[in-house]
Amino acid sequence: MLFMPRILLVKTSSMGDIIHNMPLIADIRRHYPEAIIDWVVEETFAEIAALSPHIDQFIILPLRHWKKNLLSNETRHELCAFRRKLRARQYDAILDTQALLKSALISTWARGPSHGPNRQTAREPLAGMLYTHSYDISPKLHAITRTRMVAAAAFGYNLDELPLTYDLRVPEVTLPIAPLPAFVLGFHSTARDAKLWPVTHWVAMGKYLASLGLGLLLPWGSETERLRAQAIAEQIPGSVVLPRMSLSQLTCLIQQAKLTVGLDTGLMHIAVALDIPTLAIFCDTHIWQAGAMPAASDHAITIGGKHVLPSVAEATAAIDQLLKTA
């Protein structure tokens, strides 16, 4: 008789972390084809989490809305409704792959044994003290590996027998732009200024792409990002500042790209998960910690690292190598 575990995933944010959770879901599905999997995710990132075809239901956490109206009756009622939904099912395993105090607290509200890193290895030590079962999962491993190890420890299977896969399903959406010839998507924005690559470097790289007959498309999500995109595009022949697009639309566009170039940002990780040849440019993050990890090893290259500013020459050399696989 097949074991049909009921599993709750707690990974509430951010975009890159949501994508890093996908291989764990694919692992579980391959190991337990009949598993019922629910996922607690912040409202802002539910659109990205929905790229997984393996989730039975999403339990939406409207955290940003609550923070703006912390003491209101509306927030109190919504919090009670959230906890009721969280406790509607008895789970065989609650997997907290975020390992923060907020995610560990959510795990305690649900019904069932919880699993996560121990207090020596959790991102926030207090989180590791709240799980029913905690594990020594080294913080010196890639975020995807750490995430997959939580489920492997909880269910006792061997990751060596499960090759990395993301297994995403991209929705069909209408794009606000006409069909384009071969293009490169440039993800020039990120959550922290320390992760940014200089505009001059983007311009030099974009001119190189133009010399190869590839147009650079630049998305944006805020006015600051739009102005940066415009500053880059106005100096590169054939480059385009995209209209503002939803995450689903951008994901669909990523799937059509010849190549993507991105900083340490969620959109770059989506491109890697979709097996699009991708150059990841890291300026303030360790590569071992969150570098591009493709299912096909030759489809992504990460350059730079913590407190490292990659050169344009490094970027163009990596682009040449990636285009051979495109």
PDB file of C-alpha atoms in Angstrom, residues 31-299:
ATOM      1  CA  HIS A  31       9.590   9.573  -3.389  1.00  0.00           C
ATOM      2  CA  TYR A  32       5.893   9.730  -2.455  1.00  0.00           C
ATOM      3  CA  PRO A  33       3.809  10.106  -5.653  1.00  0.00           C
ATOM      4  CA  GLU A  34       0.531  10.251  -3.698  1.00  0.00           C
ATOM      5  CA  ALA A  35       1.653  12.790  -1.082  1.00  0.00           C
ATOM      6  CA  ILE A  36      -0.681  15.677  -0.252  1.00  0.00           C
ATOM      7  CA  ILE A  37       1.422  18.833  -0.035  1.00  0.00           C
ATOM      8  CA  ASP A  38       0.272  22.202   1.319  1.00  0.00           C
ATOM      9  CA  TRP A  39       2.395  25.353   1.407  1.00  0.00           C
ATOM     10  CA  VAL A  40       2.366  28.420   3.666  1.00  0.00           C
ATOM     11  CA  VAL A  41       3.558  31.366   1.569  1.00  0.00           C
ATOM     12  CA  GLU A  42       3.316  35.132   1.798  1.00  0.00           C
ATOM     13  CA  GLU A  43       0.734  36.716  -0.457  1.00  0.00           C
ATOM     14  CA  THR A  44       3.416  38.650  -2.366  1.00  0.00           C
ATOM     15  CA  PHE A  45       5.108  35.438  -3.518  1.00  0.00           C
ATOM     16  CA  ALA A  46       2.112  33.138  -4.031  1.00  0.00           C
ATOM     17  CA  GLU A  47       2.263  33.743  -7.795  1.00  0.00           C
ATOM     18  CA  ILE A  48       5.778  32.280  -7.884  1.00  0.00           C
ATOM     19  CA  ALA A  49       4.982  29.373  -5.561  1.00  0.00           C
ATOM     20  CA  ALA A  50       2.110  28.476  -7.905  1.00  0.00           C
ATOM     21  CA  LEU A  51       4.691  27.537 -10.562  1.00  0.00           C
ATOM     22  CA  SER A  52       4.873  24.179  -8.782  1.00  0.00           C
ATOM     23  CA  PRO A  53       2.205  21.778 -10.116  1.00  0.00           C
ATOM     24  CA  HIS A  54       2.485  19.574  -7.013  1.00  0.00           C
ATOM     25  CA  ILE A  55       0.723  21.658  -4.347  1.00  0.00           C
ATOM     26  CA  ASP A  56      -2.718  20.672  -3.097  1.00  0.00           C
ATOM     27  CA  GLN A  57      -3.449  24.036  -1.465  1.00  0.00           C
ATOM     28  CA  PHE A  58      -1.686  27.274  -0.613  1.00  0.00           C
ATOM     29  CA  ILE A  59      -2.225  28.796   2.816  1.00  0.00           C
ATOM     30  CA  ILE A  60      -1.696  32.479   2.154  1.00  0.00           C
ATOM     31  CA  LEU A  61       0.045  34.624   4.754  1.00  0.00           C
ATOM     32  CA  PRO A  62      -0.867  38.334   4.214  1.00  0.00           C
ATOM     33  CA  LEU A  63       2.056  39.473   6.363  1.00  0.00           C
ATOM     34  CA  ARG A  64       2.699  42.828   4.701  1.00  0.00           C
ATOM     35  CA  HIS A  65      -0.967  43.795   5.010  1.00  0.00           C
ATOM     36  CA  TRP A  66      -0.943  42.825   8.687  1.00  0.00           C
ATOM     37  CA  LYS A  67       2.167  44.914   9.375  1.00  0.00           C
ATOM     38  CA  LYS A  68       0.432  48.006   7.979  1.00  0.00           C
ATOM     39  CA  ASN A  69      -2.670  47.398  10.142  1.00  0.00           C
ATOM     40  CA  LEU A  70      -1.151  45.587  13.094  1.00  0.00           C
ATOM     41  CA  LEU A  71      -3.673  46.578  15.785  1.00  0.00           C
ATOM     42  CA  SER A  72      -6.846  46.637  13.692  1.00  0.00           C
ATOM     43  CA  ASN A  73      -9.849  44.347  14.200  1.00  0.00           C
ATOM     44  CA  GLU A  74      -9.521  43.299  10.567  1.00  0.00           C
ATOM     45  CA  THR A  75      -5.999  42.017  11.158  1.00  0.00           C
ATOM     46  CA  ARG A  76      -7.066  40.154  14.291  1.00  0.00           C
ATOM     47  CA  HIS A  77      -9.907  38.430  12.404  1.00  0.00           C
ATOM     48  CA  GLU A  78      -7.618  37.562   9.467  1.00  0.00           C
ATOM     49  CA  LEU A  79      -5.018  36.114  11.829  1.00  0.00           C
ATOM     50  CA  CYS A  80      -7.654  33.907  13.458  1.00  0.00           C
ATOM     51  CA  ALA A  81      -8.861  32.745  10.029  1.00  0.00           C
ATOM     52  CA  PHE A  82      -5.258  31.994   9.007  1.00  0.00           C
ATOM     53  CA  ARG A  83      -4.697  29.876  12.110  1.00  0.00           C
ATOM     54  CA  ARG A  84      -7.969  27.984  11.554  1.00  0.00           C
ATOM     55  CA  LYS A  85      -6.956  27.122   8.002  1.00  0.00           C
ATOM     56  CA  LEU A  86      -3.498  26.140   9.196  1.00  0.00           C
ATOM     57  CA  ARG A  87      -5.023  23.724  11.720  1.00  0.00           C
ATOM     58  CA  ALA A  88      -7.706  22.289   9.425  1.00  0.00           C
ATOM     59  CA  ARG A  89      -5.548  19.282   8.561  1.00  0.00           C
ATOM     60  CA  GLN A  90      -3.505  16.897  10.656  1.00  0.00           C
ATOM     61  CA  TYR A  91      -0.070  16.652   9.002  1.00  0.00           C
ATOM     62  CA  ASP A  92       2.373  13.777   9.022  1.00  0.00           C
ATOM     63  CA  ALA A  93       5.230  16.259   8.680  1.00  0.00           C
ATOM     64  CA  ILE A  94       5.605  20.044   8.843  1.00  0.00           C
ATOM     65  CA  LEU A  95       8.807  21.098   7.046  1.00  0.00           C
ATOM     66  CA  ASP A  96      10.183  24.537   7.886  1.00  0.00           C
ATOM     67  CA  THR A  97      12.870  25.205   5.291  1.00  0.00           C
ATOM     68  CA  GLN A  98      13.127  28.894   6.151  1.00  0.00           C
ATOM     69  CA  ALA A  99      14.375  28.365   9.710  1.00  0.00           C
ATOM     70  CA  LEU A 100      13.452  31.837  10.960  1.00  0.00           C
ATOM     71  CA  LEU A 101      11.610  32.562  14.182  1.00  0.00           C
ATOM     72  CA  LYS A 102       8.478  33.658  12.283  1.00  0.00           C
ATOM     73  CA  SER A 103       8.386  30.452  10.205  1.00  0.00           C
ATOM     74  CA  ALA A 104       9.097  28.267  13.241  1.00  0.00           C
ATOM     75  CA  LEU A 105       6.214  29.908  15.121  1.00  0.00           C
ATOM     76  CA  ILE A 106       3.909  29.198  12.174  1.00  0.00           C
ATOM     77  CA  SER A 107       5.067  25.564  12.325  1.00  0.00           C
ATOM     78  CA  THR A 108       3.985  25.362  15.981  1.00  0.00           C
ATOM     79  CA  TRP A 109       0.488  26.592  15.082  1.00  0.00           C
ATOM     80  CA  ALA A 110      -0.108  23.718  12.643  1.00  0.00           C
ATOM     81  CA  ARG A 111      -1.061  20.201  13.766  1.00  0.00           C
ATOM     82  CA  GLY A 112       1.682  17.630  13.377  1.00  0.00           C
ATOM     83  CA  PRO A 113       5.384  17.052  14.061  1.00  0.00           C
ATOM     84  CA  SER A 114       7.638  19.826  12.768  1.00  0.00           C
ATOM     85  CA  HIS A 115      11.088  19.455  11.214  1.00  0.00           C
ATOM     86  CA  GLY A 116      13.908  21.951  10.650  1.00  0.00           C
ATOM     87  CA  PRO A 117      17.568  22.745  11.325  1.00  0.00           C
ATOM     88  CA  ASN A 118      18.699  22.672  14.951  1.00  0.00           C
ATOM     89  CA  ARG A 119      19.554  25.769  16.961  1.00  0.00           C
ATOM     90  CA  GLN A 120      23.226  25.558  15.971  1.00  0.00           C
ATOM     91  CA  THR A 121      22.438  25.612  12.242  1.00  0.00           C
ATOM     92  CA  ALA A 122      19.083  27.420  11.845  1.00  0.00           C
ATOM     93  CA  ARG A 123      19.227  30.915  10.315  1.00  0.00           C
ATOM     94  CA  GLU A 124      17.850  32.200  13.629  1.00  0.00           C
ATOM     95  CA  PRO A 125      18.898  30.005  16.591  1.00  0.00           C
ATOM     96  CA  LEU A 126      15.583  30.379  18.466  1.00  0.00           C
ATOM     97  CA  ALA A 127      13.820  28.794  15.503  1.00  0.00           C
ATOM     98  CA  GLY A 128      15.791  25.587  15.938  1.00  0.00           C
ATOM     99  CA  MET A 129      14.472  25.200  19.476  1.00  0.00           C
ATOM    100  CA  LEU A 130      10.809  25.106  18.388  1.00  0.00           C
ATOM    101  CA  TYR A 131      10.771  22.056  16.086  1.00  0.00           C
ATOM    102  CA  THR A 132       9.634  18.602  17.159  1.00  0.00           C
ATOM    103  CA  HIS A 133      12.600  17.176  15.249  1.00  0.00           C
ATOM    104  CA  SER A 134      15.700  19.235  14.505  1.00  0.00           C
ATOM    105  CA  TYR A 135      18.735  18.330  12.420  1.00  0.00           C
ATOM    106  CA  ASP A 136      22.370  19.325  12.092  1.00  0.00           C
ATOM    107  CA  ILE A 137      22.281  20.826   8.584  1.00  0.00           C
ATOM    108  CA  SER A 138      25.473  22.735   7.901  1.00  0.00           C
ATOM    109  CA  PRO A 139      25.006  26.438   7.080  1.00  0.00           C
ATOM    110  CA  LYS A 140      28.046  26.126   4.796  1.00  0.00           C
ATOM    111  CA  LEU A 141      25.996  24.367   2.118  1.00  0.00           C
ATOM    112  CA  HIS A 142      24.070  25.838  -0.793  1.00  0.00           C
ATOM    113  CA  ALA A 143      20.558  27.008   0.159  1.00  0.00           C
ATOM    114  CA  ILE A 144      18.965  24.446  -2.168  1.00  0.00           C
ATOM    115  CA  THR A 145      20.939  21.586  -0.643  1.00  0.00           C
ATOM    116  CA  ARG A 146      20.033  22.700   2.893  1.00  0.00           C
ATOM    117  CA  THR A 147      16.380  22.875   1.935  1.00  0.00           C
ATOM    118  CA  ARG A 148      16.368  19.418   0.350  1.00  0.00           C
ATOM    119  CA  MET A 149      18.145  17.964   3.397  1.00  0.00           C
ATOM    120  CA  VAL A 150      15.288  18.943   5.719  1.00  0.00           C
ATOM    121  CA  ALA A 151      12.856  16.694   3.840  1.00  0.00           C
ATOM    122  CA  ALA A 152      15.461  13.949   3.371  1.00  0.00           C
ATOM    123  CA  ALA A 153      16.106  13.886   7.127  1.00  0.00           C
ATOM    124  CA  ALA A 154      12.392  13.961   7.947  1.00  0.00           C
ATOM    125  CA  PHE A 155      11.516  11.043   5.650  1.00  0.00           C
ATOM    126  CA  GLY A 156      14.789   9.108   5.735  1.00  0.00           C
ATOM    127  CA  TYR A 157      15.580   9.052   2.022  1.00  0.00           C
ATOM    128  CA  ASN A 158      18.943   9.585   0.320  1.00  0.00           C
ATOM    129  CA  LEU A 159      19.476  12.670  -1.828  1.00  0.00           C
ATOM    130  CA  ASP A 160      22.164  10.853  -3.806  1.00  0.00           C
ATOM    131  CA  GLU A 161      19.356   8.840  -5.402  1.00  0.00           C
ATOM    132  CA  LEU A 162      17.397  11.960  -6.435  1.00  0.00           C
ATOM    133  CA  PRO A 163      18.980  14.167  -9.122  1.00  0.00           C
ATOM    134  CA  LEU A 164      18.205  17.864  -8.861  1.00  0.00           C
ATOM    135  CA  THR A 165      15.085  18.954 -10.699  1.00  0.00           C
ATOM    136  CA  TYR A 166      12.740  21.950 -10.353  1.00  0.00           C
ATOM    137  CA  ASP A 167       9.715  20.666 -12.272  1.00  0.00           C
ATOM    138  CA  LEU A 168       7.889  23.972 -12.830  1.00  0.00           C
ATOM    139  CA  ARG A 169       4.787  24.666 -14.890  1.00  0.00           C
ATOM    140  CA  VAL A 170       4.591  28.116 -16.483  1.00  0.00           C
ATOM    141  CA  PRO A 171       1.068  29.510 -16.931  1.00  0.00           C
ATOM    142  CA  GLU A 172      -0.097  30.774 -20.310  1.00  0.00           C
ATOM    143  CA  VAL A 173      -0.513  34.538 -20.045  1.00  0.00           C
ATOM    144  CA  THR A 174      -0.892  37.438 -22.459  1.00  0.00           C
ATOM    145  CA  LEU A 175       2.235  39.553 -22.786  1.00  0.00           C
ATOM    146  CA  PRO A 176       1.996  43.359 -23.169  1.00  0.00           C
ATOM    147  CA  ILE A 177       4.625  43.333 -25.931  1.00  0.00           C
ATOM    148  CA  ALA A 178       4.736  42.028 -29.503  1.00  0.00           C
ATOM    149  CA  PRO A 179       6.685  38.833 -30.352  1.00  0.00           C
ATOM    150  CA  LEU A 180      10.401  39.558 -30.377  1.00  0.00           C
ATOM    151  CA  PRO A 181      13.437  38.168 -32.222  1.00  0.00           C
ATOM    152  CA  ALA A 182      16.291  36.594 -30.260  1.00  0.00           C
ATOM    153  CA  PHE A 183      16.719  38.531 -27.031  1.00  0.00           C
ATOM    154  CA  VAL A 184      18.497  38.540 -23.686  1.00  0.00           C
ATOM    155  CA  LEU A 185      16.740  39.461 -20.457  1.00  0.00           C
ATOM    156  CA  GLY A 186      18.806  41.589 -18.081  1.00  0.00           C
ATOM    157  CA  PHE A 187      17.829  41.474 -14.405  1.00  0.00           C
ATOM    158  CA  HIS A 188      19.677  44.584 -13.275  1.00  0.00           C
ATOM    159  CA  SER A 189      17.861  45.140  -9.956  1.00  0.00           C
ATOM    160  CA  THR A 190      18.112  43.411  -6.611  1.00  0.00           C
ATOM    161  CA  ALA A 191      17.054  43.826  -2.998  1.00  0.00           C
ATOM    162  CA  ARG A 192      20.244  45.483  -1.729  1.00  0.00           C
ATOM    163  CA  ASP A 193      22.429  48.145  -3.313  1.00  0.00           C
ATOM    164  CA  ALA A 194      25.534  46.143  -2.365  1.00  0.00           C
ATOM    165  CA  LYS A 195      24.422  43.482  -4.883  1.00  0.00           C
ATOM    166  CA  LEU A 196      24.179  45.907  -7.812  1.00  0.00           C
ATOM    167  CA  TRP A 197      26.516  45.784 -10.834  1.00  0.00           C
ATOM    168  CA  PRO A 198      27.549  49.240 -12.148  1.00  0.00           C
ATOM    169  CA  VAL A 199      25.454  50.773 -14.932  1.00  0.00           C
ATOM    170  CA  THR A 200      28.655  51.251 -16.959  1.00  0.00           C
ATOM    171  CA  HIS A 201      29.245  47.495 -16.833  1.00  0.00           C
ATOM    172  CA  TRP A 202      25.690  46.777 -17.981  1.00  0.00           C
ATOM    173  CA  VAL A 203      26.140  49.196 -20.867  1.00  0.00           C
ATOM    174  CA  ALA A 204      29.421  47.626 -21.989  1.00  0.00           C
ATOM    175  CA  MET A 205      27.951  44.133 -21.787  1.00  0.00           C
ATOM    176  CA  GLY A 206      24.797  45.260 -23.612  1.00  0.00           C
ATOM    177  CA  LYS A 207      26.864  46.698 -26.466  1.00  0.00           C
ATOM    178  CA  TYR A 208      28.639  43.353 -26.749  1.00  0.00           C
ATOM    179  CA  LEU A 209      25.284  41.568 -26.956  1.00  0.00           C
ATOM    180  CA  ALA A 210      24.173  44.047 -29.644  1.00  0.00           C
ATOM    181  CA  SER A 211      27.295  43.196 -31.649  1.00  0.00           C
ATOM    182  CA  LEU A 212      26.085  39.571 -31.589  1.00  0.00           C
ATOM    183  CA  GLY A 213      22.654  40.574 -32.860  1.00  0.00           C
ATOM    184  CA  LEU A 214      20.989  40.116 -29.462  1.00  0.00           C
ATOM    185  CA  GLY A 215      18.721  42.780 -28.013  1.00  0.00           C
ATOM    186  CA  LEU A 216      18.785  43.415 -24.276  1.00  0.00           C
ATOM    187  CA  LEU A 217      15.373  43.641 -22.584  1.00  0.00           C
ATOM    188  CA  LEU A 218      15.235  45.291 -19.175  1.00  0.00           C
ATOM    189  CA  PRO A 219      12.342  44.688 -16.741  1.00  0.00           C
ATOM    190  CA  TRP A 220      11.653  46.813 -13.675  1.00  0.00           C
ATOM    191  CA  GLY A 221       9.368  46.872 -10.662  1.00  0.00           C
ATOM    192  CA  SER A 222       9.838  50.308  -9.077  1.00  0.00           C
ATOM    193  CA  GLU A 223      10.532  53.836 -10.252  1.00  0.00           C
ATOM    194  CA  THR A 224      14.178  53.554  -9.179  1.00  0.00           C
ATOM    195  CA  GLU A 225      14.533  50.369 -11.215  1.00  0.00           C
ATOM    196  CA  ARG A 226      12.795  51.942 -14.221  1.00  0.00           C
ATOM    197  CA  LEU A 227      15.212  54.877 -14.190  1.00  0.00           C
ATOM    198  CA  ARG A 228      18.188  52.504 -13.988  1.00  0.00           C
ATOM    199  CA  ALA A 229      16.820  50.470 -16.889  1.00  0.00           C
ATOM    200  CA  GLN A 230      16.377  53.640 -18.900  1.00  0.00           C
ATOM    201  CA  ALA A 231      19.925  54.801 -18.129  1.00  0.00           C
ATOM    202  CA  ILE A 232      21.242  51.464 -19.407  1.00  0.00           C
ATOM    203  CA  ALA A 233      18.999  51.165 -22.463  1.00  0.00           C
ATOM    204  CA  GLU A 234      19.576  54.656 -23.860  1.00  0.00           C
ATOM    205  CA  GLN A 235      23.242  53.799 -24.430  1.00  0.00           C
ATOM    206  CA  ILE A 236      22.751  50.378 -26.101  1.00  0.00           C
ATOM    207  CA  PRO A 237      21.467  49.946 -29.678  1.00  0.00           C
ATOM    208  CA  GLY A 238      18.377  47.736 -29.869  1.00  0.00           C
ATOM    209  CA  SER A 239      17.804  47.526 -26.126  1.00  0.00           C
ATOM    210  CA  VAL A 240      14.292  47.913 -24.695  1.00  0.00           C
ATOM    211  CA  VAL A 241      12.904  49.013 -21.341  1.00  0.00           C
ATOM    212  CA  LEU A 242       9.942  46.701 -20.860  1.00  0.00           C
ATOM    213  CA  PRO A 243       6.551  47.893 -19.634  1.00  0.00           C
ATOM    214  CA  ARG A 244       5.756  46.973 -16.069  1.00  0.00           C
ATOM    215  CA  MET A 245       4.811  43.287 -16.005  1.00  0.00           C
ATOM    216  CA  SER A 246       3.429  40.792 -13.507  1.00  0.00           C
ATOM    217  CA  LEU A 247       5.610  37.982 -12.186  1.00  0.00           C
ATOM    218  CA  SER A 248       3.641  35.487 -14.297  1.00  0.00           C
ATOM    219  CA  GLN A 249       4.222  37.561 -17.425  1.00  0.00           C
ATOM    220  CA  LEU A 250       7.930  37.883 -16.693  1.00  0.00           C
ATOM    221  CA  THR A 251       8.178  34.139 -16.098  1.00  0.00           C
ATOM    222  CA  CYS A 252       6.525  33.495 -19.460  1.00  0.00           C
ATOM    223  CA  LEU A 253       8.943  35.931 -21.126  1.00  0.00           C
ATOM    224  CA  ILE A 254      11.919  34.290 -19.430  1.00  0.00           C
ATOM    225  CA  GLN A 255      10.909  31.003 -21.035  1.00  0.00           C
ATOM    226  CA  GLN A 256      11.266  32.620 -24.481  1.00  0.00           C
ATOM    227  CA  ALA A 257      14.691  34.200 -23.880  1.00  0.00           C
ATOM    228  CA  LYS A 258      17.833  33.111 -25.695  1.00  0.00           C
ATOM    229  CA  LEU A 259      19.807  33.945 -22.555  1.00  0.00           C
ATOM    230  CA  THR A 260      19.329  35.732 -19.261  1.00  0.00           C
ATOM    231  CA  VAL A 261      21.838  37.783 -17.305  1.00  0.00           C
ATOM    232  CA  GLY A 262      20.949  38.614 -13.733  1.00  0.00           C
ATOM    233  CA  LEU A 263      22.164  39.684 -10.349  1.00  0.00           C
ATOM    234  CA  ASP A 264      21.440  37.715  -7.170  1.00  0.00           C
ATOM    235  CA  THR A 265      17.688  38.109  -7.527  1.00  0.00           C
ATOM    236  CA  GLY A 266      14.618  35.917  -7.715  1.00  0.00           C
ATOM    237  CA  LEU A 267      14.076  36.399 -11.455  1.00  0.00           C
ATOM    238  CA  MET A 268      17.553  35.050 -12.139  1.00  0.00           C
ATOM    239  CA  HIS A 269      16.782  31.947 -10.074  1.00  0.00           C
ATOM    240  CA  ILE A 270      13.518  31.469 -11.992  1.00  0.00           C
ATOM    241  CA  ALA A 271      15.483  31.482 -15.260  1.00  0.00           C
ATOM    242  CA  VAL A 272      17.856  28.849 -13.879  1.00  0.00           C
ATOM    243  CA  ALA A 273      14.928  26.717 -12.714  1.00  0.00           C
ATOM    244  CA  LEU A 274      13.405  26.930 -16.216  1.00  0.00           C
ATOM    245  CA  ASP A 275      16.697  25.699 -17.705  1.00  0.00           C
ATOM    246  CA  ILE A 276      17.342  28.921 -19.647  1.00  0.00           C
ATOM    247  CA  PRO A 277      21.077  29.588 -20.192  1.00  0.00           C
ATOM    248  CA  THR A 278      21.848  32.089 -17.441  1.00  0.00           C
ATOM    249  CA  LEU A 279      24.750  34.230 -16.306  1.00  0.00           C
ATOM    250  CA  ALA A 280      24.484  35.059 -12.601  1.00  0.00           C
ATOM    251  CA  ILE A 281      26.513  38.084 -11.501  1.00  0.00           C
ATOM    252  CA  PHE A 282      27.247  38.117  -7.770  1.00  0.00           C
ATOM    253  CA  CYS A 283      28.706  41.223  -6.117  1.00  0.00           C
ATOM    254  CA  ASP A 284      27.856  40.651  -2.446  1.00  0.00           C
ATOM    255  CA  THR A 285      26.825  37.007  -2.005  1.00  0.00           C
ATOM    256  CA  HIS A 286      28.900  33.848  -1.639  1.00  0.00           C
ATOM    257  CA  ILE A 287      28.550  31.635  -4.723  1.00  0.00           C
ATOM    258  CA  TRP A 288      28.553  28.516  -2.545  1.00  0.00           C
ATOM    259  CA  GLN A 289      25.601  29.934  -0.635  1.00  0.00           C
ATOM    260  CA  ALA A 290      23.184  30.883  -3.414  1.00  0.00           C
ATOM    261  CA  GLY A 291      24.900  30.676  -6.792  1.00  0.00           C
ATOM    262  CA  ALA A 292      22.973  29.500  -9.824  1.00  0.00           C
ATOM    263  CA  MET A 293      22.295  25.758  -9.473  1.00  0.00           C
ATOM    264  CA  PRO A 294      20.830  24.432 -12.743  1.00  0.00           C
ATOM    265  CA  ALA A 295      19.520  20.947 -13.345  1.00  0.00           C
ATOM    266  CA  ALA A 296      21.782  20.835 -16.437  1.00  0.00           C
ATOM    267  CA  SER A 297      25.205  21.889 -15.178  1.00  0.00           C
ATOM    268  CA  ASP A 298      26.293  23.668 -18.371  1.00  0.00           C
ATOM    269  CA  HIS A 299      23.221  25.935 -18.515  1.00  0.00           C
TER     270      HIS A 299
END
